[in-house]
């Protein structure tokens, strides 16, 4: 129970870049309030739907006093977001498409394309990504969806990956909030 975190991921999986600032603010407010009501804890971080940022998103992250964002892809390590060259206080936990389940396993019902990879192939990619992150002493974040990764063969692959990760000394399995707070404390 205490090892899970619920973060903001939109109200209706909206495309922020298509919204005006007022609508984006309202949907973010609704999401934050609903999550706080359901979980009893105010969320402290955001991963935008489809990693879609608008010119207003970072302003709203700051306005709602969130601790972190996990939607951008500028590095393999966490970093503080600069806004117009000034430290924002917001920690970025960068994501990466290679560590995202949908491109490997997702299907678009509107298209004839049916991308499919064997779970062993994805395991090999993710294991290599983890091994390099471990060697570099940095972060490894997967982006997964229950309806995509949540099938028997894929869950078995994920369990195998976790066993591999646990076989390495000193690996820290942390929530996004824990990572962001660690990054902030390291700055002091």
PDB file of C-alpha atoms in Angstrom:
ATOM      1  CA  UNK A   1       0.000   0.000   0.000  1.00  0.00           C
ATOM      2  CA  UNK A   2       2.622   2.549   1.051  1.00  0.00           C
ATOM      3  CA  UNK A   3       4.880   1.826  -1.933  1.00  0.00           C
ATOM      4  CA  UNK A   4       2.529   3.088  -4.617  1.00  0.00           C
ATOM      5  CA  UNK A   5       1.977   6.580  -5.908  1.00  0.00           C
ATOM      6  CA  UNK A   6      -0.915   8.023  -7.859  1.00  0.00           C
ATOM      7  CA  UNK A   7       0.035  10.966 -10.053  1.00  0.00           C
ATOM      8  CA  UNK A   8      -1.872  13.262 -12.379  1.00  0.00           C
ATOM      9  CA  UNK A   9      -2.323  11.924 -15.909  1.00  0.00           C
ATOM     10  CA  UNK A  10      -5.046  14.167 -17.270  1.00  0.00           C
ATOM     11  CA  UNK A  11      -8.769  14.219 -16.809  1.00  0.00           C
ATOM     12  CA  UNK A  12      -9.866  12.590 -20.091  1.00  0.00           C
ATOM     13  CA  UNK A  13      -6.464  11.822 -21.591  1.00  0.00           C
ATOM     14  CA  UNK A  14      -6.670  15.224 -23.252  1.00  0.00           C
ATOM     15  CA  UNK A  15      -4.131  16.693 -25.645  1.00  0.00           C
ATOM     16  CA  UNK A  16      -2.768  19.688 -23.735  1.00  0.00           C
ATOM     17  CA  UNK A  17      -1.249  21.209 -26.859  1.00  0.00           C
ATOM     18  CA  UNK A  18      -4.762  21.543 -28.317  1.00  0.00           C
ATOM     19  CA  UNK A  19      -6.228  23.252 -25.232  1.00  0.00           C
ATOM     20  CA  UNK A  20      -6.275  26.883 -24.252  1.00  0.00           C
ATOM     21  CA  UNK A  21      -4.708  27.669 -20.881  1.00  0.00           C
ATOM     22  CA  UNK A  22      -8.034  28.025 -19.036  1.00  0.00           C
ATOM     23  CA  UNK A  23      -9.276  24.616 -20.199  1.00  0.00           C
ATOM     24  CA  UNK A  24      -5.964  22.932 -19.406  1.00  0.00           C
ATOM     25  CA  UNK A  25      -6.043  24.517 -15.922  1.00  0.00           C
ATOM     26  CA  UNK A  26      -9.625  23.340 -15.308  1.00  0.00           C
ATOM     27  CA  UNK A  27      -8.907  19.762 -16.370  1.00  0.00           C
ATOM     28  CA  UNK A  28      -5.726  19.639 -14.276  1.00  0.00           C
ATOM     29  CA  UNK A  29      -7.636  21.041 -11.274  1.00  0.00           C
ATOM     30  CA  UNK A  30     -10.380  18.418 -11.673  1.00  0.00           C
ATOM     31  CA  UNK A  31      -7.832  15.636 -11.902  1.00  0.00           C
ATOM     32  CA  UNK A  32      -5.911  16.781  -8.822  1.00  0.00           C
ATOM     33  CA  UNK A  33      -9.093  17.185  -6.770  1.00  0.00           C
ATOM     34  CA  UNK A  34     -10.527  13.810  -7.854  1.00  0.00           C
ATOM     35  CA  UNK A  35      -7.298  11.968  -7.068  1.00  0.00           C
ATOM     36  CA  UNK A  36      -7.048  13.652  -3.672  1.00  0.00           C
ATOM     37  CA  UNK A  37     -10.647  12.735  -2.883  1.00  0.00           C
ATOM     38  CA  UNK A  38     -10.186   9.105  -3.981  1.00  0.00           C
ATOM     39  CA  UNK A  39      -6.758   8.458  -2.424  1.00  0.00           C
ATOM     40  CA  UNK A  40      -6.806  10.841   0.536  1.00  0.00           C
ATOM     41  CA  UNK A  41      -3.506  12.346  -0.645  1.00  0.00           C
ATOM     42  CA  UNK A  42      -2.899  15.244  -2.950  1.00  0.00           C
ATOM     43  CA  UNK A  43      -0.848  14.142  -5.976  1.00  0.00           C
ATOM     44  CA  UNK A  44       2.589  15.709  -6.222  1.00  0.00           C
ATOM     45  CA  UNK A  45       3.480  14.926  -9.820  1.00  0.00           C
ATOM     46  CA  UNK A  46       2.299  14.897 -13.392  1.00  0.00           C
ATOM     47  CA  UNK A  47       2.803  12.788 -16.465  1.00  0.00           C
ATOM     48  CA  UNK A  48       0.875  14.497 -19.231  1.00  0.00           C
ATOM     49  CA  UNK A  49      -1.383  12.340 -21.405  1.00  0.00           C
ATOM     50  CA  UNK A  50       0.618  11.200 -24.438  1.00  0.00           C
ATOM     51  CA  UNK A  51       3.557  13.204 -23.033  1.00  0.00           C
ATOM     52  CA  UNK A  52       1.845  16.210 -24.645  1.00  0.00           C
ATOM     53  CA  UNK A  53       3.002  19.581 -23.350  1.00  0.00           C
ATOM     54  CA  UNK A  54       1.476  22.956 -24.155  1.00  0.00           C
ATOM     55  CA  UNK A  55       3.103  26.355 -23.727  1.00  0.00           C
ATOM     56  CA  UNK A  56       1.085  26.603 -20.458  1.00  0.00           C
ATOM     57  CA  UNK A  57       1.773  23.177 -18.941  1.00  0.00           C
ATOM     58  CA  UNK A  58       4.866  24.080 -16.905  1.00  0.00           C
ATOM     59  CA  UNK A  59       3.200  27.273 -15.689  1.00  0.00           C
ATOM     60  CA  UNK A  60       0.289  25.151 -14.423  1.00  0.00           C
ATOM     61  CA  UNK A  61       2.611  22.580 -12.833  1.00  0.00           C
ATOM     62  CA  UNK A  62       4.087  25.435 -10.834  1.00  0.00           C
ATOM     63  CA  UNK A  63       0.693  27.030 -10.160  1.00  0.00           C
ATOM     64  CA  UNK A  64      -0.640  23.765  -8.686  1.00  0.00           C
ATOM     65  CA  UNK A  65       2.595  23.415  -6.688  1.00  0.00           C
ATOM     66  CA  UNK A  66       3.497  20.009  -8.055  1.00  0.00           C
ATOM     67  CA  UNK A  67       6.892  18.587  -7.153  1.00  0.00           C
ATOM     68  CA  UNK A  68       7.743  16.916 -10.453  1.00  0.00           C
ATOM     69  CA  UNK A  69       6.845  16.291 -14.060  1.00  0.00           C
ATOM     70  CA  UNK A  70       7.565  13.075 -15.945  1.00  0.00           C
ATOM     71  CA  UNK A  71       6.677  13.931 -19.533  1.00  0.00           C
ATOM     72  CA  UNK A  72       9.813  15.332 -21.158  1.00  0.00           C
ATOM     73  CA  UNK A  73      12.747  13.525 -22.745  1.00  0.00           C
ATOM     74  CA  UNK A  74      15.790  15.758 -22.425  1.00  0.00           C
ATOM     75  CA  UNK A  75      18.071  13.394 -20.499  1.00  0.00           C
ATOM     76  CA  UNK A  76      18.471   9.950 -18.949  1.00  0.00           C
ATOM     77  CA  UNK A  77      18.871  11.465 -15.487  1.00  0.00           C
ATOM     78  CA  UNK A  78      16.466  13.530 -13.386  1.00  0.00           C
ATOM     79  CA  UNK A  79      17.031  17.270 -13.574  1.00  0.00           C
ATOM     80  CA  UNK A  80      15.505  20.554 -12.478  1.00  0.00           C
ATOM     81  CA  UNK A  81      13.469  22.244 -15.182  1.00  0.00           C
ATOM     82  CA  UNK A  82      14.622  25.710 -16.181  1.00  0.00           C
ATOM     83  CA  UNK A  83      11.951  28.207 -17.196  1.00  0.00           C
ATOM     84  CA  UNK A  84      13.399  31.031 -19.273  1.00  0.00           C
ATOM     85  CA  UNK A  85      16.817  30.083 -17.913  1.00  0.00           C
ATOM     86  CA  UNK A  86      15.761  30.182 -14.252  1.00  0.00           C
ATOM     87  CA  UNK A  87      15.493  27.169 -11.934  1.00  0.00           C
ATOM     88  CA  UNK A  88      11.812  26.338 -11.494  1.00  0.00           C
ATOM     89  CA  UNK A  89      11.967  24.043  -8.464  1.00  0.00           C
ATOM     90  CA  UNK A  90      10.242  21.363 -10.585  1.00  0.00           C
ATOM     91  CA  UNK A  91      12.117  18.075 -10.959  1.00  0.00           C
ATOM     92  CA  UNK A  92      11.866  16.380 -14.346  1.00  0.00           C
ATOM     93  CA  UNK A  93      11.883  12.577 -14.351  1.00  0.00           C
ATOM     94  CA  UNK A  94      12.452  12.042 -18.064  1.00  0.00           C
ATOM     95  CA  UNK A  95      10.710   9.347 -20.033  1.00  0.00           C
ATOM     96  CA  UNK A  96      11.805   7.656 -23.238  1.00  0.00           C
ATOM     97  CA  UNK A  97       9.889   5.918 -26.004  1.00  0.00           C
ATOM     98  CA  UNK A  98      12.209   2.887 -25.978  1.00  0.00           C
ATOM     99  CA  UNK A  99      11.066   2.195 -22.398  1.00  0.00           C
ATOM    100  CA  UNK A 100       7.355   2.465 -23.193  1.00  0.00           C
ATOM    101  CA  UNK A 101       5.159  -0.622 -23.595  1.00  0.00           C
ATOM    102  CA  UNK A 102       2.790   0.632 -26.285  1.00  0.00           C
ATOM    103  CA  UNK A 103       5.157   0.760 -29.294  1.00  0.00           C
ATOM    104  CA  UNK A 104       6.071  -2.886 -28.702  1.00  0.00           C
ATOM    105  CA  UNK A 105       2.681  -4.317 -27.811  1.00  0.00           C
ATOM    106  CA  UNK A 106       0.006  -1.768 -28.666  1.00  0.00           C
ATOM    107  CA  UNK A 107      -2.542  -2.001 -31.416  1.00  0.00           C
ATOM    108  CA  UNK A 108      -4.514   0.816 -33.003  1.00  0.00           C
ATOM    109  CA  UNK A 109      -8.003  -0.349 -33.881  1.00  0.00           C
ATOM    110  CA  UNK A 110      -8.318   2.503 -36.369  1.00  0.00           C
ATOM    111  CA  UNK A 111      -5.363   1.231 -38.367  1.00  0.00           C
ATOM    112  CA  UNK A 112      -4.415  -1.957 -40.154  1.00  0.00           C
ATOM    113  CA  UNK A 113      -1.035  -1.856 -38.453  1.00  0.00           C
ATOM    114  CA  UNK A 114      -0.634  -4.370 -35.697  1.00  0.00           C
ATOM    115  CA  UNK A 115       2.794  -3.870 -34.178  1.00  0.00           C
ATOM    116  CA  UNK A 116       3.815  -6.907 -32.205  1.00  0.00           C
ATOM    117  CA  UNK A 117       7.003  -8.054 -30.596  1.00  0.00           C
ATOM    118  CA  UNK A 118       7.707 -11.141 -28.592  1.00  0.00           C
ATOM    119  CA  UNK A 119       7.979 -10.452 -24.851  1.00  0.00           C
ATOM    120  CA  UNK A 120      11.504 -11.942 -24.926  1.00  0.00           C
ATOM    121  CA  UNK A 121      12.566  -9.291 -27.462  1.00  0.00           C
ATOM    122  CA  UNK A 122      11.214  -6.497 -25.251  1.00  0.00           C
ATOM    123  CA  UNK A 123      12.861  -8.092 -22.216  1.00  0.00           C
ATOM    124  CA  UNK A 124      16.193  -7.989 -24.030  1.00  0.00           C
ATOM    125  CA  UNK A 125      15.780  -4.281 -24.865  1.00  0.00           C
ATOM    126  CA  UNK A 126      14.652  -3.276 -21.393  1.00  0.00           C
ATOM    127  CA  UNK A 127      17.312  -5.421 -19.678  1.00  0.00           C
ATOM    128  CA  UNK A 128      20.016  -3.741 -21.780  1.00  0.00           C
ATOM    129  CA  UNK A 129      18.593  -0.306 -20.967  1.00  0.00           C
ATOM    130  CA  UNK A 130      18.528  -1.169 -17.266  1.00  0.00           C
ATOM    131  CA  UNK A 131      22.059  -2.616 -17.339  1.00  0.00           C
ATOM    132  CA  UNK A 132      23.451   0.563 -18.875  1.00  0.00           C
ATOM    133  CA  UNK A 133      21.511   2.780 -16.438  1.00  0.00           C
ATOM    134  CA  UNK A 134      22.865   0.654 -13.590  1.00  0.00           C
ATOM    135  CA  UNK A 135      26.407   0.986 -14.927  1.00  0.00           C
ATOM    136  CA  UNK A 136      25.949   4.773 -15.164  1.00  0.00           C
ATOM    137  CA  UNK A 137      24.351   4.969 -11.710  1.00  0.00           C
ATOM    138  CA  UNK A 138      21.252   6.668 -13.007  1.00  0.00           C
ATOM    139  CA  UNK A 139      17.520   6.228 -13.380  1.00  0.00           C
ATOM    140  CA  UNK A 140      15.482   3.609 -15.222  1.00  0.00           C
ATOM    141  CA  UNK A 141      11.783   4.451 -15.703  1.00  0.00           C
ATOM    142  CA  UNK A 142       9.359   2.294 -17.642  1.00  0.00           C
ATOM    143  CA  UNK A 143       6.033   3.642 -18.885  1.00  0.00           C
ATOM    144  CA  UNK A 144       3.401   0.929 -18.887  1.00  0.00           C
ATOM    145  CA  UNK A 145      -0.351   0.596 -19.214  1.00  0.00           C
ATOM    146  CA  UNK A 146      -2.420  -2.148 -17.532  1.00  0.00           C
ATOM    147  CA  UNK A 147      -4.276  -2.923 -20.773  1.00  0.00           C
ATOM    148  CA  UNK A 148      -1.006  -3.217 -22.724  1.00  0.00           C
ATOM    149  CA  UNK A 149       1.486  -4.874 -20.356  1.00  0.00           C
ATOM    150  CA  UNK A 150      -1.169  -6.685 -18.309  1.00  0.00           C
ATOM    151  CA  UNK A 151      -1.291  -9.949 -20.239  1.00  0.00           C
ATOM    152  CA  UNK A 152       0.186 -13.202 -18.946  1.00  0.00           C
ATOM    153  CA  UNK A 153       3.208 -13.436 -21.230  1.00  0.00           C
ATOM    154  CA  UNK A 154       4.027  -9.769 -20.772  1.00  0.00           C
ATOM    155  CA  UNK A 155       3.632  -9.867 -16.994  1.00  0.00           C
ATOM    156  CA  UNK A 156       5.898 -12.931 -16.907  1.00  0.00           C
ATOM    157  CA  UNK A 157       8.483 -10.934 -18.902  1.00  0.00           C
ATOM    158  CA  UNK A 158       8.152  -8.004 -16.501  1.00  0.00           C
ATOM    159  CA  UNK A 159       8.598 -10.317 -13.502  1.00  0.00           C
ATOM    160  CA  UNK A 160      11.758 -11.687 -15.129  1.00  0.00           C
ATOM    161  CA  UNK A 161      13.036  -8.138 -15.610  1.00  0.00           C
ATOM    162  CA  UNK A 162      12.360  -7.280 -11.969  1.00  0.00           C
ATOM    163  CA  UNK A 163      14.230 -10.422 -10.841  1.00  0.00           C
ATOM    164  CA  UNK A 164      17.166  -9.337 -13.016  1.00  0.00           C
ATOM    165  CA  UNK A 165      17.089  -5.853 -11.498  1.00  0.00           C
ATOM    166  CA  UNK A 166      16.909  -7.239  -7.957  1.00  0.00           C
ATOM    167  CA  UNK A 167      19.957  -9.397  -8.648  1.00  0.00           C
ATOM    168  CA  UNK A 168      22.092  -6.239  -8.759  1.00  0.00           C
ATOM    169  CA  UNK A 169      23.273  -4.792  -5.438  1.00  0.00           C
ATOM    170  CA  UNK A 170      22.107  -1.324  -4.468  1.00  0.00           C
ATOM    171  CA  UNK A 171      19.138  -1.001  -6.838  1.00  0.00           C
ATOM    172  CA  UNK A 172      16.547   1.387  -5.432  1.00  0.00           C
ATOM    173  CA  UNK A 173      12.932   0.751  -6.423  1.00  0.00           C
ATOM    174  CA  UNK A 174      11.391   4.144  -5.731  1.00  0.00           C
ATOM    175  CA  UNK A 175       8.247   6.076  -6.468  1.00  0.00           C
ATOM    176  CA  UNK A 176       8.498   9.160  -8.628  1.00  0.00           C
ATOM    177  CA  UNK A 177       7.889  11.283  -5.542  1.00  0.00           C
ATOM    178  CA  UNK A 178      10.765   9.616  -3.691  1.00  0.00           C
ATOM    179  CA  UNK A 179      13.104  10.229  -6.634  1.00  0.00           C
ATOM    180  CA  UNK A 180      12.049  13.865  -6.965  1.00  0.00           C
ATOM    181  CA  UNK A 181      12.532  14.504  -3.244  1.00  0.00           C
ATOM    182  CA  UNK A 182      15.955  12.818  -3.398  1.00  0.00           C
ATOM    183  CA  UNK A 183      16.958  15.077  -6.321  1.00  0.00           C
ATOM    184  CA  UNK A 184      15.775  18.158  -4.422  1.00  0.00           C
ATOM    185  CA  UNK A 185      17.638  17.154  -1.258  1.00  0.00           C
ATOM    186  CA  UNK A 186      20.837  16.539  -3.243  1.00  0.00           C
ATOM    187  CA  UNK A 187      20.684  20.173  -4.451  1.00  0.00           C
ATOM    188  CA  UNK A 188      20.832  21.548  -0.932  1.00  0.00           C
TER     189      UNK A 188
END
